[in-house]
Amino acid sequence: MSRLPVVYVIYYSTFGHIEKLARAVIRGLEESGVQVKLFQVPETLPQEVLEKMGAPAKASDVPVITASQLTEADGFLFGVPTRFGTTPSQIKAFFDSCGQLWTSGALYGKFAGCFFSTSSQGSGQETTALSCVPFFVHHGINFVPIGYKSKNLVDNSDIHGGSPWGAGTITGADGKRTPSELELQVAHFQGSEFGNLLKKI
Ligand SMILES: Cc1cc2nc3c(=O)[nH]c(=O)nc-3n(C[C@H](O)[C@H](O)[C@H](O)COP(=O)(O)O)c2cc1C
């Protein structure tokens, strides 16, 4: 690649935890020197339902992505909050809107990773990441994990999300826990490592 790689960070967030991780991922990517844009996927729930769930307003500075925009980037990092151990329907609906890109092979050879959020430990972080992989595989997109290079992942002095699959946070049953400094550092690490990898390719 003779130009700077372009990375899109694309997330869904009902309550703001994934959005916070996404902004840390963006800072890491920026530090690596790649070109970055932040997007959210389209909401599928009616406003009335979101209000009943106590969801705050969506970030007004983050545009909503369309499938065709994926062709503009060399890599994607998806922010995915867990729903029943898997991806939320909003992310799935966005993936399902990429059928034409699949038939044309438009995303073949690109790179992707993901980061995630659950309310508790052992309740779906890895399975959520794993449930994104078939989408990547069918498009011929290379999945990029973070491994254990960040020693934060093996720091057991406090509970934290994240794993070799990607950065993660734990919200608590009431959703009041915000991403910890360690979790934000892993998100930053994921961004900078992903950016550095794309620059090498
Ligand atoms: C319908 C529904 C299903 C959920 N399923 C799970 C689950 O399987 N495991 C879990 O730990 N949290 C689960 N949660 C909690 C969400 O993962 C949590 O609200 C989310 O990670 C917060 O991210 P956000 O603030 O970016 O929306 C669920 C929440 C909803 C609304």
mmCIF file of C-alpha atoms and ligand atoms in Angstrom:
data_model
loop_
_atom_site.group_PDB
_atom_site.id
_atom_site.type_symbol
_atom_site.label_atom_id
_atom_site.label_comp_id
_atom_site.label_asym_id
_atom_site.label_seq_id
_atom_site.Cartn_x
_atom_site.Cartn_y
_atom_site.Cartn_z
ATOM 1 C CA MET A 1 0.000 0.000 0.000
ATOM 2 C CA SER A 2 1.676 3.241 -1.042
ATOM 3 C CA ARG A 3 -0.980 5.483 0.574
ATOM 4 C CA LEU A 4 -1.968 5.594 4.234
ATOM 5 C CA PRO A 5 -4.379 2.782 5.159
ATOM 6 C CA VAL A 6 -7.971 3.784 5.897
ATOM 7 C CA VAL A 7 -9.714 2.219 8.895
ATOM 8 C CA TYR A 8 -13.389 2.563 9.769
ATOM 9 C CA VAL A 9 -14.490 1.971 13.355
ATOM 10 C CA ILE A 10 -18.127 0.937 13.210
ATOM 11 C CA TYR A 11 -20.213 0.334 16.304
ATOM 12 C CA TYR A 12 -23.639 -0.149 17.801
ATOM 13 C CA SER A 13 -24.200 1.174 21.309
ATOM 14 C CA THR A 14 -27.474 1.451 23.198
ATOM 15 C CA PHE A 15 -26.133 2.778 26.506
ATOM 16 C CA GLY A 16 -22.743 4.274 25.554
ATOM 17 C CA HIS A 17 -20.194 1.682 26.775
ATOM 18 C CA ILE A 18 -19.211 0.501 23.309
ATOM 19 C CA GLU A 19 -19.109 4.113 22.138
ATOM 20 C CA LYS A 20 -16.527 4.874 24.865
ATOM 21 C CA LEU A 21 -14.402 1.892 23.807
ATOM 22 C CA ALA A 22 -14.751 2.990 20.158
ATOM 23 C CA ARG A 23 -13.336 6.421 20.971
ATOM 24 C CA ALA A 24 -10.343 4.785 22.709
ATOM 25 C CA VAL A 25 -9.840 2.489 19.690
ATOM 26 C CA ILE A 26 -9.906 5.575 17.447
ATOM 27 C CA ARG A 27 -7.204 7.274 19.560
ATOM 28 C CA GLY A 28 -4.980 4.187 19.178
ATOM 29 C CA LEU A 29 -5.532 4.088 15.426
ATOM 30 C CA GLU A 30 -4.761 7.802 15.112
ATOM 31 C CA GLU A 31 -1.548 7.302 17.056
ATOM 32 C CA SER A 32 -0.489 4.599 14.589
ATOM 33 C CA GLY A 33 -0.805 7.152 11.801
ATOM 34 C CA VAL A 34 -3.587 5.610 9.694
ATOM 35 C CA GLN A 35 -6.632 7.501 8.416
ATOM 36 C CA VAL A 36 -9.650 6.871 10.627
ATOM 37 C CA LYS A 37 -13.386 7.479 10.598
ATOM 38 C CA LEU A 38 -15.933 6.622 13.273
ATOM 39 C CA PHE A 39 -19.425 5.386 12.333
ATOM 40 C CA GLN A 40 -22.471 3.849 13.991
ATOM 41 C CA VAL A 41 -24.732 1.268 12.358
ATOM 42 C CA PRO A 42 -28.395 2.169 11.780
ATOM 43 C CA GLU A 43 -30.700 1.780 14.789
ATOM 44 C CA THR A 44 -33.556 -0.651 14.204
ATOM 45 C CA LEU A 45 -35.541 -0.072 17.416
ATOM 46 C CA PRO A 46 -38.327 2.540 17.518
ATOM 47 C CA GLN A 47 -37.593 5.662 19.616
ATOM 48 C CA GLU A 48 -40.425 4.686 21.973
ATOM 49 C CA VAL A 49 -38.699 1.370 22.793
ATOM 50 C CA LEU A 50 -35.311 3.059 23.256
ATOM 51 C CA GLU A 51 -36.908 5.491 25.715
ATOM 52 C CA LYS A 52 -38.432 2.596 27.679
ATOM 53 C CA MET A 53 -34.971 0.994 27.821
ATOM 54 C CA GLY A 54 -33.535 4.243 29.212
ATOM 55 C CA ALA A 55 -31.195 4.651 26.230
ATOM 56 C CA PRO A 56 -29.542 8.075 25.911
ATOM 57 C CA ALA A 57 -29.544 9.975 22.592
ATOM 58 C CA LYS A 58 -27.098 8.682 19.991
ATOM 59 C CA ALA A 59 -23.812 10.554 19.524
ATOM 60 C CA SER A 60 -24.623 13.412 17.160
ATOM 61 C CA ASP A 61 -21.031 13.645 15.860
ATOM 62 C CA VAL A 62 -20.952 10.051 14.579
ATOM 63 C CA PRO A 63 -22.470 9.448 11.128
ATOM 64 C CA VAL A 64 -24.565 6.382 10.346
ATOM 65 C CA ILE A 65 -22.797 4.048 7.918
ATOM 66 C CA THR A 66 -24.195 2.452 4.782
ATOM 67 C CA ALA A 67 -22.938 -0.871 3.407
ATOM 68 C CA SER A 68 -21.407 0.641 0.250
ATOM 69 C CA GLN A 69 -19.075 2.812 2.367
ATOM 70 C CA LEU A 70 -17.196 -0.330 3.457
ATOM 71 C CA THR A 71 -15.486 -0.407 0.056
ATOM 72 C CA GLU A 72 -13.682 2.858 0.945
ATOM 73 C CA ALA A 73 -11.720 1.332 3.856
ATOM 74 C CA ASP A 74 -8.859 -1.167 4.078
ATOM 75 C CA GLY A 75 -9.950 -2.392 7.493
ATOM 76 C CA PHE A 76 -12.783 -2.253 10.004
ATOM 77 C CA LEU A 77 -13.033 -2.536 13.760
ATOM 78 C CA PHE A 78 -16.566 -3.380 14.855
ATOM 79 C CA GLY A 79 -17.894 -2.455 18.314
ATOM 80 C CA VAL A 80 -20.455 -5.055 19.306
ATOM 81 C CA PRO A 81 -22.413 -5.161 22.608
ATOM 82 C CA THR A 82 -23.549 -8.668 23.525
ATOM 83 C CA ARG A 83 -27.171 -9.762 23.171
ATOM 84 C CA PHE A 84 -27.886 -13.260 24.512
ATOM 85 C CA GLY A 85 -24.266 -14.244 23.928
ATOM 86 C CA THR A 86 -24.174 -13.052 20.337
ATOM 87 C CA THR A 87 -24.331 -9.935 18.128
ATOM 88 C CA PRO A 88 -27.241 -7.502 18.537
ATOM 89 C CA SER A 89 -29.781 -7.449 15.703
ATOM 90 C CA GLN A 90 -28.627 -3.955 14.738
ATOM 91 C CA ILE A 91 -25.151 -5.297 13.869
ATOM 92 C CA LYS A 92 -26.670 -8.368 12.207
ATOM 93 C CA ALA A 93 -28.998 -6.150 10.132
ATOM 94 C CA PHE A 94 -25.994 -4.138 8.996
ATOM 95 C CA PHE A 95 -24.076 -7.310 8.116
ATOM 96 C CA ASP A 96 -27.147 -8.545 6.226
ATOM 97 C CA SER A 97 -27.221 -5.317 4.205
ATOM 98 C CA CYS A 98 -23.828 -6.279 2.718
ATOM 99 C CA GLY A 99 -25.159 -8.954 0.337
ATOM 100 C CA GLN A 100 -24.219 -7.081 -2.808
ATOM 101 C CA LEU A 101 -20.673 -6.540 -1.524
ATOM 102 C CA TRP A 102 -20.468 -10.284 -0.924
ATOM 103 C CA THR A 103 -21.606 -11.254 -4.449
ATOM 104 C CA SER A 104 -19.139 -8.830 -6.013
ATOM 105 C CA GLY A 105 -16.282 -9.804 -3.667
ATOM 106 C CA ALA A 106 -15.810 -6.116 -2.856
ATOM 107 C CA LEU A 107 -14.507 -6.734 0.670
ATOM 108 C CA TYR A 108 -12.209 -9.646 -0.226
ATOM 109 C CA GLY A 109 -8.767 -9.355 1.378
ATOM 110 C CA LYS A 110 -9.682 -6.531 3.756
ATOM 111 C CA PHE A 111 -9.017 -6.759 7.517
ATOM 112 C CA ALA A 112 -11.320 -6.667 10.535
ATOM 113 C CA GLY A 113 -11.428 -7.059 14.264
ATOM 114 C CA CYS A 114 -14.015 -6.478 16.933
ATOM 115 C CA PHE A 115 -14.453 -5.283 20.492
ATOM 116 C CA PHE A 116 -17.340 -5.993 22.784
ATOM 117 C CA SER A 117 -19.255 -5.369 26.002
ATOM 118 C CA THR A 118 -21.272 -7.544 28.365
ATOM 119 C CA SER A 119 -23.021 -6.930 31.646
ATOM 120 C CA SER A 120 -21.036 -9.613 33.482
ATOM 121 C CA GLN A 121 -18.116 -12.015 33.228
ATOM 122 C CA GLY A 122 -18.431 -15.260 31.305
ATOM 123 C CA SER A 123 -21.657 -14.112 29.660
ATOM 124 C CA GLY A 124 -20.698 -13.788 26.038
ATOM 125 C CA GLN A 125 -17.631 -11.688 25.202
ATOM 126 C CA GLU A 126 -15.848 -14.431 23.247
ATOM 127 C CA THR A 127 -19.026 -15.870 21.723
ATOM 128 C CA THR A 128 -19.969 -12.387 20.518
ATOM 129 C CA ALA A 129 -16.594 -12.001 18.807
ATOM 130 C CA LEU A 130 -16.885 -15.518 17.424
ATOM 131 C CA SER A 131 -20.334 -14.772 15.998
ATOM 132 C CA CYS A 132 -18.838 -11.971 13.864
ATOM 133 C CA VAL A 133 -16.322 -14.353 12.283
ATOM 134 C CA PRO A 134 -18.692 -16.063 9.769
ATOM 135 C CA PHE A 135 -19.440 -12.629 8.275
ATOM 136 C CA PHE A 136 -15.712 -11.980 7.858
ATOM 137 C CA VAL A 137 -15.037 -15.466 6.480
ATOM 138 C CA HIS A 138 -17.826 -15.322 3.888
ATOM 139 C CA HIS A 139 -16.489 -12.024 2.575
ATOM 140 C CA GLY A 140 -12.863 -13.184 2.602
ATOM 141 C CA ILE A 141 -12.052 -10.564 5.252
ATOM 142 C CA ASN A 142 -9.041 -11.418 7.449
ATOM 143 C CA PHE A 143 -9.940 -11.533 11.149
ATOM 144 C CA VAL A 144 -7.327 -9.810 13.319
ATOM 145 C CA PRO A 145 -7.277 -10.780 17.016
ATOM 146 C CA ILE A 146 -5.156 -9.006 19.634
ATOM 147 C CA GLY A 147 -3.595 -12.075 21.253
ATOM 148 C CA TYR A 148 -1.901 -11.610 24.622
ATOM 149 C CA LYS A 149 0.678 -8.972 23.698
ATOM 150 C CA SER A 150 -1.081 -6.505 26.023
ATOM 151 C CA LYS A 151 -0.190 -7.616 29.536
ATOM 152 C CA ASN A 152 -3.353 -5.838 30.748
ATOM 153 C CA LEU A 153 -5.269 -8.909 29.611
ATOM 154 C CA VAL A 154 -3.581 -11.083 32.233
ATOM 155 C CA ASP A 155 -3.832 -8.510 35.025
ATOM 156 C CA ASN A 156 -6.259 -10.150 37.415
ATOM 157 C CA SER A 157 -6.042 -7.523 40.156
ATOM 158 C CA ASP A 158 -9.544 -6.310 39.214
ATOM 159 C CA ILE A 159 -12.338 -7.596 37.017
ATOM 160 C CA HIS A 160 -12.136 -6.500 33.403
ATOM 161 C CA GLY A 161 -13.466 -7.304 29.962
ATOM 162 C CA GLY A 162 -11.400 -8.002 26.893
ATOM 163 C CA SER A 163 -9.577 -11.107 25.737
ATOM 164 C CA PRO A 164 -7.285 -12.236 22.919
ATOM 165 C CA TRP A 165 -10.358 -11.791 20.689
ATOM 166 C CA GLY A 166 -10.418 -8.019 21.251
ATOM 167 C CA ALA A 167 -11.005 -5.240 23.752
ATOM 168 C CA GLY A 168 -14.045 -5.430 25.983
ATOM 169 C CA THR A 169 -15.786 -3.911 28.945
ATOM 170 C CA ILE A 170 -18.134 -5.127 31.667
ATOM 171 C CA THR A 171 -21.078 -2.870 32.451
ATOM 172 C CA GLY A 172 -22.452 -4.461 35.635
ATOM 173 C CA ALA A 173 -26.019 -5.752 35.908
ATOM 174 C CA ASP A 174 -27.391 -2.213 36.230
ATOM 175 C CA GLY A 175 -25.202 -0.897 33.386
ATOM 176 C CA LYS A 176 -23.615 1.661 35.713
ATOM 177 C CA ARG A 177 -20.002 0.483 35.490
ATOM 178 C CA THR A 178 -18.134 2.537 32.882
ATOM 179 C CA PRO A 179 -15.063 1.214 31.027
ATOM 180 C CA SER A 180 -12.087 1.087 33.388
ATOM 181 C CA GLU A 181 -8.700 2.613 32.619
ATOM 182 C CA LEU A 182 -7.336 -0.888 31.924
ATOM 183 C CA GLU A 183 -10.189 -1.662 29.492
ATOM 184 C CA LEU A 184 -9.666 1.661 27.700
ATOM 185 C CA GLN A 185 -5.930 0.938 27.458
ATOM 186 C CA VAL A 186 -6.676 -2.413 25.790
ATOM 187 C CA ALA A 187 -9.057 -0.656 23.367
ATOM 188 C CA HIS A 188 -6.334 1.898 22.591
ATOM 189 C CA PHE A 189 -3.865 -0.974 22.125
ATOM 190 C CA GLN A 190 -6.243 -2.739 19.728
ATOM 191 C CA GLY A 191 -6.488 0.421 17.632
ATOM 192 C CA SER A 192 -2.752 1.066 17.490
ATOM 193 C CA GLU A 193 -1.882 -2.593 16.768
ATOM 194 C CA PHE A 194 -4.493 -2.792 14.005
ATOM 195 C CA GLY A 195 -3.222 0.434 12.465
ATOM 196 C CA ASN A 196 0.402 -0.725 12.645
ATOM 197 C CA LEU A 197 -0.512 -4.046 11.016
ATOM 198 C CA LEU A 198 -2.253 -2.330 8.110
ATOM 199 C CA LYS A 199 0.685 0.002 7.628
ATOM 200 C CA LYS A 200 2.995 -3.024 7.353
ATOM 201 C CA ILE A 201 0.857 -4.689 4.659
HETATM 202 C C1 LIG B 1 -31.796 -7.920 25.025
HETATM 203 C C2 LIG B 1 -30.477 -7.871 25.731
HETATM 204 C C3 LIG B 1 -29.722 -9.017 25.826
HETATM 205 C C4 LIG B 1 -28.505 -8.985 26.519
HETATM 206 N N1 LIG B 1 -27.770 -10.135 26.599
HETATM 207 C C5 LIG B 1 -26.629 -10.125 27.329
HETATM 208 C C6 LIG B 1 -25.851 -11.319 27.461
HETATM 209 O O1 LIG B 1 -26.113 -12.347 26.876
HETATM 210 N N2 LIG B 1 -24.748 -11.270 28.257
HETATM 211 C C7 LIG B 1 -24.383 -10.125 28.923
HETATM 212 O O2 LIG B 1 -23.419 -10.149 29.670
HETATM 213 N N3 LIG B 1 -25.066 -8.973 28.755
HETATM 214 C C8 LIG B 1 -26.180 -8.952 27.972
HETATM 215 N N4 LIG B 1 -26.871 -7.790 27.821
HETATM 216 C C9 LIG B 1 -26.300 -6.536 28.336
HETATM 217 C C10 LIG B 1 -25.593 -5.783 27.206
HETATM 218 O O3 LIG B 1 -24.547 -6.558 26.686
HETATM 219 C C11 LIG B 1 -25.094 -4.435 27.698
HETATM 220 O O4 LIG B 1 -26.217 -3.641 27.948
HETATM 221 C C12 LIG B 1 -24.210 -3.802 26.639
HETATM 222 O O5 LIG B 1 -23.006 -4.496 26.521
HETATM 223 C C13 LIG B 1 -23.916 -2.355 26.984
HETATM 224 O O6 LIG B 1 -23.249 -1.778 25.885
HETATM 225 P P1 LIG B 1 -23.730 -0.346 25.389
HETATM 226 O O7 LIG B 1 -23.721 0.561 26.581
HETATM 227 O O8 LIG B 1 -22.710 0.072 24.375
HETATM 228 O O9 LIG B 1 -25.095 -0.485 24.793
HETATM 229 C C14 LIG B 1 -28.067 -7.781 27.109
HETATM 230 C C15 LIG B 1 -28.825 -6.614 26.977
HETATM 231 C C16 LIG B 1 -30.021 -6.657 26.275
HETATM 232 C C17 LIG B 1 -30.816 -5.372 26.140
#
